[in-house]
Amino acid sequence: MTYDHIAFHYTNDFPDDLAQENAVHHIGFYFAWAVSQGLHNPEWAQATPDFAKLQKGELSGPEFVVAHMGGELSENDFNELGNRFTRFYYEDEEEGYGLFIEDYFNALGLESEDDFYRTEDTPENQAKLSRVFQIGFDTWLSRLK
């Protein structure tokens, strides 16, 4: 199952003046947070030396997703708990991005799809999003008990 893919974004209303890699920023921010919480597939640790760089913050999530994941976020990228949360967080009957996209827009103060694609790959944006992803995860976990 694919949760998100770069091609889902740059084929529609993607701004002409941006590099296609901008369409993966949100995916990378989410995956980097998931890795920081141990929600990733453990096979990633052996798949590439860059995984250790991602864990240390020496390589950004968007950079990693472009270089090693083909711009895709799928069930193969997570462990069982990571998949359960990601399915919940992305679930939406209409668009498929659920609470994830709502939290993303709110955390960064975005107002439009254009703003969404213009979000820069910075440690500051990663930190803002990691906080909100963590709140979403903690809230979800508390409801399981």
PDB file of C-alpha atoms in Angstrom:
ATOM      1  CA  MET A   1       0.000   0.000   0.000  1.00  0.00           C
ATOM      2  CA  THR A   2       1.305   3.431  -0.940  1.00  0.00           C
ATOM      3  CA  TYR A   3       0.426   6.201   1.509  1.00  0.00           C
ATOM      4  CA  ASP A   4       1.889   9.034  -0.526  1.00  0.00           C
ATOM      5  CA  HIS A   5       4.056   9.522  -3.602  1.00  0.00           C
ATOM      6  CA  ILE A   6       5.784  12.476  -5.205  1.00  0.00           C
ATOM      7  CA  ALA A   7       3.919  11.811  -8.466  1.00  0.00           C
ATOM      8  CA  PHE A   8       0.571  12.327  -6.734  1.00  0.00           C
ATOM      9  CA  HIS A   9       1.534  15.967  -6.362  1.00  0.00           C
ATOM     10  CA  TYR A  10       3.571  17.271  -9.266  1.00  0.00           C
ATOM     11  CA  THR A  11       1.146  15.989 -11.898  1.00  0.00           C
ATOM     12  CA  ASN A  12      -1.759  18.283 -10.909  1.00  0.00           C
ATOM     13  CA  ASP A  13      -1.672  21.790  -9.439  1.00  0.00           C
ATOM     14  CA  PHE A  14       2.046  21.836  -8.751  1.00  0.00           C
ATOM     15  CA  PRO A  15       3.628  25.296  -9.261  1.00  0.00           C
ATOM     16  CA  ASP A  16       5.600  25.487 -12.512  1.00  0.00           C
ATOM     17  CA  ASP A  17       8.433  27.472 -10.940  1.00  0.00           C
ATOM     18  CA  LEU A  18       9.372  24.832  -8.329  1.00  0.00           C
ATOM     19  CA  ALA A  19      11.617  21.793  -8.563  1.00  0.00           C
ATOM     20  CA  GLN A  20       9.672  18.526  -8.439  1.00  0.00           C
ATOM     21  CA  GLU A  21      11.546  17.610  -5.247  1.00  0.00           C
ATOM     22  CA  ASN A  22       9.407  20.184  -3.415  1.00  0.00           C
ATOM     23  CA  ALA A  23       6.508  17.760  -3.860  1.00  0.00           C
ATOM     24  CA  VAL A  24       8.218  15.343  -1.462  1.00  0.00           C
ATOM     25  CA  HIS A  25       8.976  17.689   1.433  1.00  0.00           C
ATOM     26  CA  HIS A  26       5.908  16.722   3.469  1.00  0.00           C
ATOM     27  CA  ILE A  27       6.618  13.015   2.948  1.00  0.00           C
ATOM     28  CA  GLY A  28      10.201  13.442   4.091  1.00  0.00           C
ATOM     29  CA  PHE A  29       9.296  15.451   7.172  1.00  0.00           C
ATOM     30  CA  TYR A  30       6.863  12.738   8.224  1.00  0.00           C
ATOM     31  CA  PHE A  31       9.281   9.876   7.567  1.00  0.00           C
ATOM     32  CA  ALA A  32      12.110  11.597   9.464  1.00  0.00           C
ATOM     33  CA  TRP A  33       9.805  12.019  12.470  1.00  0.00           C
ATOM     34  CA  ALA A  34       8.688   8.359  12.218  1.00  0.00           C
ATOM     35  CA  VAL A  35      12.327   7.244  12.168  1.00  0.00           C
ATOM     36  CA  SER A  36      13.049   9.343  15.261  1.00  0.00           C
ATOM     37  CA  GLN A  37      10.292   7.417  17.045  1.00  0.00           C
ATOM     38  CA  GLY A  38      11.421   3.973  15.893  1.00  0.00           C
ATOM     39  CA  LEU A  39       8.346   3.501  13.692  1.00  0.00           C
ATOM     40  CA  HIS A  40      10.356   2.615  10.576  1.00  0.00           C
ATOM     41  CA  ASN A  41      10.976  -0.789   9.058  1.00  0.00           C
ATOM     42  CA  PRO A  42      14.171  -2.070  10.746  1.00  0.00           C
ATOM     43  CA  GLU A  43      15.508  -3.140   7.338  1.00  0.00           C
ATOM     44  CA  TRP A  44      16.188   0.518   6.580  1.00  0.00           C
ATOM     45  CA  ALA A  45      19.161   0.457   8.969  1.00  0.00           C
ATOM     46  CA  GLN A  46      20.961  -2.032   6.703  1.00  0.00           C
ATOM     47  CA  ALA A  47      19.664  -0.703   3.391  1.00  0.00           C
ATOM     48  CA  THR A  48      21.913   2.352   3.104  1.00  0.00           C
ATOM     49  CA  PRO A  49      24.585   4.153   5.133  1.00  0.00           C
ATOM     50  CA  ASP A  50      22.546   7.324   4.635  1.00  0.00           C
ATOM     51  CA  PHE A  51      19.973   5.959   7.079  1.00  0.00           C
ATOM     52  CA  ALA A  52      22.374   6.669   9.947  1.00  0.00           C
ATOM     53  CA  LYS A  53      22.779  10.207   8.585  1.00  0.00           C
ATOM     54  CA  LEU A  54      18.999  10.599   8.589  1.00  0.00           C
ATOM     55  CA  GLN A  55      18.846   9.407  12.192  1.00  0.00           C
ATOM     56  CA  LYS A  56      21.555  11.892  13.217  1.00  0.00           C
ATOM     57  CA  GLY A  57      19.915  14.780  11.367  1.00  0.00           C
ATOM     58  CA  GLU A  58      22.824  15.033   8.931  1.00  0.00           C
ATOM     59  CA  LEU A  59      20.478  14.263   6.024  1.00  0.00           C
ATOM     60  CA  SER A  60      16.956  15.640   5.909  1.00  0.00           C
ATOM     61  CA  GLY A  61      13.870  13.495   5.527  1.00  0.00           C
ATOM     62  CA  PRO A  62      13.022  14.995   2.127  1.00  0.00           C
ATOM     63  CA  GLU A  63      16.588  14.370   0.897  1.00  0.00           C
ATOM     64  CA  PHE A  64      16.396  10.761   2.082  1.00  0.00           C
ATOM     65  CA  VAL A  65      12.996  10.134   0.496  1.00  0.00           C
ATOM     66  CA  VAL A  66      14.194  11.450  -2.862  1.00  0.00           C
ATOM     67  CA  ALA A  67      17.534   9.602  -2.786  1.00  0.00           C
ATOM     68  CA  HIS A  68      16.444   6.245  -1.382  1.00  0.00           C
ATOM     69  CA  MET A  69      12.671   5.850  -1.489  1.00  0.00           C
ATOM     70  CA  GLY A  70      11.844   7.012  -5.004  1.00  0.00           C
ATOM     71  CA  GLY A  71       9.590   9.714  -3.584  1.00  0.00           C
ATOM     72  CA  GLU A  72       7.226   7.104  -2.152  1.00  0.00           C
ATOM     73  CA  LEU A  73       5.958   6.447   1.352  1.00  0.00           C
ATOM     74  CA  SER A  74       4.566   2.928   1.640  1.00  0.00           C
ATOM     75  CA  GLU A  75       3.721   0.245   4.153  1.00  0.00           C
ATOM     76  CA  ASN A  76       7.147  -1.292   3.446  1.00  0.00           C
ATOM     77  CA  ASP A  77       8.792   1.702   5.117  1.00  0.00           C
ATOM     78  CA  PHE A  78       7.279   1.130   8.567  1.00  0.00           C
ATOM     79  CA  ASN A  79       7.082  -1.456  11.302  1.00  0.00           C
ATOM     80  CA  GLU A  80       3.667  -2.683  12.493  1.00  0.00           C
ATOM     81  CA  LEU A  81       3.028   0.211  14.886  1.00  0.00           C
ATOM     82  CA  GLY A  82       4.257   2.717  12.317  1.00  0.00           C
ATOM     83  CA  ASN A  83       1.849   1.333   9.728  1.00  0.00           C
ATOM     84  CA  ARG A  84      -1.070   1.358  12.116  1.00  0.00           C
ATOM     85  CA  PHE A  85      -0.500   4.998  12.982  1.00  0.00           C
ATOM     86  CA  THR A  86       0.230   6.084   9.409  1.00  0.00           C
ATOM     87  CA  ARG A  87      -2.965   4.434   8.138  1.00  0.00           C
ATOM     88  CA  PHE A  88      -4.895   6.274  10.856  1.00  0.00           C
ATOM     89  CA  TYR A  89      -3.124   9.608  10.337  1.00  0.00           C
ATOM     90  CA  TYR A  90      -3.496   9.603   6.542  1.00  0.00           C
ATOM     91  CA  GLU A  91      -7.049   8.208   6.495  1.00  0.00           C
ATOM     92  CA  ASP A  92      -9.543  10.432   4.704  1.00  0.00           C
ATOM     93  CA  GLU A  93     -12.415   9.352   2.492  1.00  0.00           C
ATOM     94  CA  GLU A  94     -11.958  12.243   0.054  1.00  0.00           C
ATOM     95  CA  GLU A  95      -8.300  13.220  -0.306  1.00  0.00           C
ATOM     96  CA  GLY A  96      -6.441  10.498   1.553  1.00  0.00           C
ATOM     97  CA  TYR A  97      -4.351  12.749   3.786  1.00  0.00           C
ATOM     98  CA  GLY A  98      -6.584  13.048   6.855  1.00  0.00           C
ATOM     99  CA  LEU A  99      -5.306  14.511  10.092  1.00  0.00           C
ATOM    100  CA  PHE A 100      -1.779  14.505   8.702  1.00  0.00           C
ATOM    101  CA  ILE A 101      -2.491  17.292   6.227  1.00  0.00           C
ATOM    102  CA  GLU A 102      -4.583  19.246   8.725  1.00  0.00           C
ATOM    103  CA  ASP A 103      -1.759  19.140  11.279  1.00  0.00           C
ATOM    104  CA  TYR A 104       0.810  19.995   8.603  1.00  0.00           C
ATOM    105  CA  PHE A 105      -1.048  23.102   7.449  1.00  0.00           C
ATOM    106  CA  ASN A 106      -1.753  24.268  11.007  1.00  0.00           C
ATOM    107  CA  ALA A 107       1.802  23.718  12.281  1.00  0.00           C
ATOM    108  CA  LEU A 108       3.321  25.780   9.482  1.00  0.00           C
ATOM    109  CA  GLY A 109       0.533  28.357   9.155  1.00  0.00           C
ATOM    110  CA  LEU A 110      -0.155  27.433   5.536  1.00  0.00           C
ATOM    111  CA  GLU A 111      -3.205  28.806   3.757  1.00  0.00           C
ATOM    112  CA  SER A 112      -3.092  27.245   0.306  1.00  0.00           C
ATOM    113  CA  GLU A 113      -1.833  24.351  -1.756  1.00  0.00           C
ATOM    114  CA  ASP A 114       0.728  26.728  -3.236  1.00  0.00           C
ATOM    115  CA  ASP A 115       2.038  27.458   0.293  1.00  0.00           C
ATOM    116  CA  PHE A 116       2.167  23.705   0.904  1.00  0.00           C
ATOM    117  CA  TYR A 117       4.504  23.107  -2.028  1.00  0.00           C
ATOM    118  CA  ARG A 118       6.660  26.119  -1.197  1.00  0.00           C
ATOM    119  CA  THR A 119       7.467  24.834   2.300  1.00  0.00           C
ATOM    120  CA  GLU A 120      11.246  24.782   2.610  1.00  0.00           C
ATOM    121  CA  ASP A 121      13.251  21.784   3.746  1.00  0.00           C
ATOM    122  CA  THR A 122      14.714  23.303   6.918  1.00  0.00           C
ATOM    123  CA  PRO A 123      15.523  21.977  10.396  1.00  0.00           C
ATOM    124  CA  GLU A 124      13.100  24.562  11.798  1.00  0.00           C
ATOM    125  CA  ASN A 125      10.196  23.212   9.749  1.00  0.00           C
ATOM    126  CA  GLN A 126      11.160  19.659  10.691  1.00  0.00           C
ATOM    127  CA  ALA A 127      11.125  20.617  14.380  1.00  0.00           C
ATOM    128  CA  LYS A 128       7.700  22.286  14.136  1.00  0.00           C
ATOM    129  CA  LEU A 129       6.232  19.326  12.309  1.00  0.00           C
ATOM    130  CA  SER A 130       7.872  16.736  14.540  1.00  0.00           C
ATOM    131  CA  ARG A 131       6.183  18.334  17.546  1.00  0.00           C
ATOM    132  CA  VAL A 132       2.753  18.198  15.942  1.00  0.00           C
ATOM    133  CA  PHE A 133       3.258  14.663  14.579  1.00  0.00           C
ATOM    134  CA  GLN A 134       4.262  13.573  18.071  1.00  0.00           C
ATOM    135  CA  ILE A 135       1.110  15.081  19.574  1.00  0.00           C
ATOM    136  CA  GLY A 136      -0.973  13.257  16.960  1.00  0.00           C
ATOM    137  CA  PHE A 137       0.818  10.003  17.705  1.00  0.00           C
ATOM    138  CA  ASP A 138       0.531  10.369  21.487  1.00  0.00           C
ATOM    139  CA  THR A 139      -3.185  11.188  21.211  1.00  0.00           C
ATOM    140  CA  TRP A 140      -3.762   8.175  18.983  1.00  0.00           C
ATOM    141  CA  LEU A 141      -1.786   5.904  21.322  1.00  0.00           C
ATOM    142  CA  SER A 142      -3.767   7.075  24.355  1.00  0.00           C
ATOM    143  CA  ARG A 143      -7.009   6.109  22.617  1.00  0.00           C
ATOM    144  CA  LEU A 144      -5.764   2.559  22.088  1.00  0.00           C
ATOM    145  CA  LYS A 145      -5.526   1.896  25.812  1.00  0.00           C
TER     146      LYS A 145
END
